[in-house]
Each structure stands twice: as structure tokens, then as C-alpha cells.
């Protein structure tokens, strides 16, 4: 039976899932994860980010991602699987991050000696040592410049799916061009994290897929092509430095001889990589309109499939390409796991105690509230972070925990209304979705049934399922997306959490108060 490998290079870790899949026989036969901070301490990252005195700057290391890929492929190779059956590999990565390569990069990959780790070959080919990632909020000036040059935020959003956002790749490229013009001039190719890692697998430059390409402020969303006005507004000579855009289902090459010799892996097909959110859309089974998923990982995101690109008039959310060839709506919050960890660690509690705090405090928290901006926030835009408390004693652990979780859920509900989905069912995923006390607040705030997904890392599962889809499609089979996701992604009925009507009524009353406090705080910035 064929095997399919999915990889997910997220902010803090690299995960692999191998699926055994033929007709109705489907199961996960291998799963493994590496933590960037713990398993690669030599890079000095904290939560996957290189330390910087400026809270607006967030970069990571392309060499760290390369080394992690090497270690993970060795694990897969020695995982007791019959790898002669490995048919295809795909992957996904944290979105928006960019990797800058000099002219010799392709030759370095093609000629890499299998007895040396790949990061040693990649190091001299980098034209920028670090990669800015999605947690970076240092490009407000560049966002304004690009917006003005293309003719305004509304047009930029209509064309590319989003107004300018600090973390998006275009503004990041512009900042690099302005601050390090010589290094920009020495850059031959700019990759997303996803297309960079795909390039490492095929041993030459990989294309970008529309799912991840739409997180750059550079792609014409309707045409899935680079949009010239925004390329020109971003940096000179950019079009020659970007990979082509190819559909998410494309087979972009085979696993390069380097990996075959280094780890004894077969020449498996490589299917285009995508962003973690588009991949998670597949891994949560959202291949039909009208369903949403909430992913609670380093970022908290809410997303769902869209047949038509209904761009957000409020400028809050994004429309990305979906791996199905359609579209997806998405709203992103940077104060996800790191904020939950910050509060838990601040009170020196375990996750069990964190959950107990939620269980022992009343829905609505007796009106005590906070605005959860521990770090710079994406939704709404908060560049200078700071938590605002209302009637809340900062030393009251249970009340602060409830206030944080309620604020996160109210923000998710409030800022996803633009997607126009009447949310009745939520598929919950990401690390924090294991916590049923958090999901109880989610169900009550949204007034929706919440289900846990069977497989924890739905982005990685989505990558493995996309490997299957791309492989079958390349052989001329027409496989429906319903068929692709069947058997892995159905919400587990026994995990269902139904909303409590009384608690939901409390949150409906609190919602306008939360909105007003948010608006007041933003007006004062
Ligand atoms: C999406 C975003 C985050 C990252 C996290 O727009 O910024 O969800 O993809 O990995």
C-alpha cells in the first residue's frame, strides 16, 4: 500500500506524519515532532524566534529549518517503514516568512555532498542570514508606502486578498531592500518558508502555491499570478527574484539524489508545499463552504473555505487561495499560545490548574475583562503591546485566566463576522484544542457545537493528504476532495461540546462591551 509523507515546519517545531492510504484503507503509520528551541539549542531561538531587543522584530534561521528537515528525514528513514512504498511527499510551513538566496544556491543544492549535512551547503548560499517571520510587526512604513503606490488599501485588498499587513512578505521584502540594498542586490531568489523547504527536497528552486502566495500582498488572487503594480511598489527587480506560482496540486519534482544517498530514501514525488493555514483547511476537512475551524497554536486562527473571494471590507481578515483551487477566509491573532503560556507561567501553574481555573470561575467572569495584547497584535492591529484590565486584580490567577480565554474567544468571534458564515459547528485544532475547558468557552461564546479533530496536527495531516491528492492527480485520476479527506478528518462525535444557552446569552451581552473597550483602547493609541 502506498505511503504519503506530510511535513509541517511551524513557528516552533517540525512535524512529520506518514499515511498509508489506498481506497478505503487509511491509517497513520508514523508521527514525529522536533522542537526548534529544545532540539536545536545552538540557534538560541525562544519559541522559534531569534531574540531581538526590539519587540517588533521577529526573525528565525533558515539553517535551523534546514537542519531540522535533515534530522526529520533521518527519523523517517529509520522509522521501520517500508519506504520503497513512499509515493509522494508534501509539506506546509508557517506563512509569510521569507528566505533570501544568492545566485549560487541552485548549484549548491544540486551538487550537495550527501555525507555533509545540508545546512552546511545552504549557509554560503544565503544572501540574508535570517528570515523575517509572521510575528514581525516592524514594517508599518513599508505597508503605507506600498498601499499608496498601488492606489490605496481597498484596491490592494481587492487584488491580493488583503490590505497591507506588517508580517506579509511584500512589506518585509521592501524593508530589506531599503535597509540592506547591497544584500538585496546580491539576492537572486526570494522564497517563502514553504517553497524554500520544497526547494531543499527537490534540489532546485521550487514554485510557490497560491495558498501561500496570497500571504505576500504581491499576488493577483483571481489570476494566481504576480501582480505587477504591487511588485513595482515593493522593490526594483522583484519579479526576476520570485519563483513562479503553480497550483497547489502540482508535482514539482522528485526527492533529490542528495536525500536518496544521504538517508536511503526513494525518488518519491514532491507535491507543491503550501502555508500551514491552507494545509490545515484540508486537514480539518473543510472542503465545503459554511464550516469553520479554529486553530489554537502559536497563532490563533479562524478559517473556512470560500467559493468566491469575498474580500473583507473592514480590512481585518484575509482571503487566501485554498489548496482545492478555490479560496479561504482567514483571521489571525498573534496572541495565541504565547499569551496563554505567559499567563500560566506568570502564576506558575500547570495546564491542569489552568483548566481548573476556567472550570471554577463563572462564564462572563462577573464582568471582569482584559484585552489580551501581551505581544504586538495582528487583529486588531496593535503595534505597541500592553494588556488592559477592567475590574480585574492582576494577582487573581483564576479570574485572569478566564479573562484571557474569554477575550481570545470573543475576539475570534467578533473579527470573523466579515466571512459571513453563520457558525453552527467549529472544528477545533492546534495544541490548545486538547484543552476542553477552553473549548467550553469557545462553544458558549460562539453558540456553536465544537468538535475536536482526531489528528492533533491538522496542518501536517493536510500536507500528507495533499501529497496523496497530488500523486493521484498526476497519474490522471480524478479524486474528489471529499474522497481525499474521508476517514481522517470527520469530527469525532464523542468530543462534541454543545453550547450552554445561558452562558451564550451572557456572552451576547458582553460582546458589545468588549467591542467598545477594544475600540476605546485603539483610539487612545
Ligand atoms: C497566517 C499567520 C500565522 C502563521 C503561523 O496569516 O500569520 O497563522 O501562518 O504559522
GROMACS .gro file of N, CA and C and ligand atoms in nm, residues 11 94-96 134 167 276-277 299 301 318 320 330 332 378, ligand 1:
model
   55
   11UNK      N    1   0.607   2.758   1.353
   11UNK     CA    2   0.691   2.857   1.420
   11UNK      C    3   0.788   2.790   1.516
   94UNK      N    4   0.490   2.772   0.833
   94UNK     CA    5   0.440   2.900   0.882
   94UNK      C    6   0.438   2.994   0.762
   95UNK      N    7   0.333   3.078   0.755
   95UNK     CA    8   0.316   3.163   0.637
   95UNK      C    9   0.395   3.293   0.650
   96UNK      N   10   0.417   3.357   0.538
   96UNK     CA   11   0.470   3.494   0.526
   96UNK      C   12   0.622   3.505   0.539
  134UNK      N   13   0.629   3.564   1.054
  134UNK     CA   14   0.497   3.626   1.065
  134UNK      C   15   0.476   3.705   1.194
  167UNK      N   16   0.334   4.174   0.863
  167UNK     CA   17   0.406   4.048   0.852
  167UNK      C   18   0.410   3.994   0.711
  276UNK      N   19   0.067   2.687   0.630
  276UNK     CA   20   0.007   2.597   0.730
  276UNK      C   21  -0.144   2.612   0.740
  277UNK      N   22  -0.195   2.735   0.720
  277UNK     CA   23  -0.341   2.751   0.730
  277UNK      C   24  -0.413   2.687   0.611
  299UNK      N   25  -0.014   3.098   1.673
  299UNK     CA   26  -0.118   3.197   1.640
  299UNK      C   27  -0.253   3.129   1.661
  301UNK      N   28  -0.611   3.109   1.480
  301UNK     CA   29  -0.670   3.149   1.353
  301UNK      C   30  -0.810   3.090   1.341
  318UNK      N   31  -0.822   3.806   0.582
  318UNK     CA   32  -0.756   3.779   0.454
  318UNK      C   33  -0.837   3.680   0.373
  320UNK      N   34  -0.723   3.395   0.114
  320UNK     CA   35  -0.609   3.322   0.059
  320UNK      C   36  -0.659   3.223  -0.046
  330UNK      N   37  -0.973   3.395   0.631
  330UNK     CA   38  -0.888   3.368   0.748
  330UNK      C   39  -0.872   3.495   0.830
  332UNK      N   40  -0.638   3.618   1.174
  332UNK     CA   41  -0.523   3.570   1.252
  332UNK      C   42  -0.498   3.657   1.375
  378UNK      N   43  -0.201   4.127   1.571
  378UNK     CA   44  -0.235   4.140   1.429
  378UNK      C   45  -0.381   4.185   1.414
  526LIG     C1   46  -0.128   3.340   0.898
  526LIG     C2   47  -0.027   3.364   1.004
  526LIG     C3   48   0.001   3.255   1.101
  526LIG     C4   49   0.118   3.171   1.059
  526LIG     C5   50   0.153   3.076   1.173
  526LIG     O1   51  -0.161   3.454   0.827
  526LIG     O2   52   0.034   3.467   1.013
  526LIG     O3   53  -0.112   3.174   1.122
  526LIG     O4   54   0.090   3.104   0.939
  526LIG     O5   55   0.227   2.970   1.137
   0.00000   0.00000   0.00000
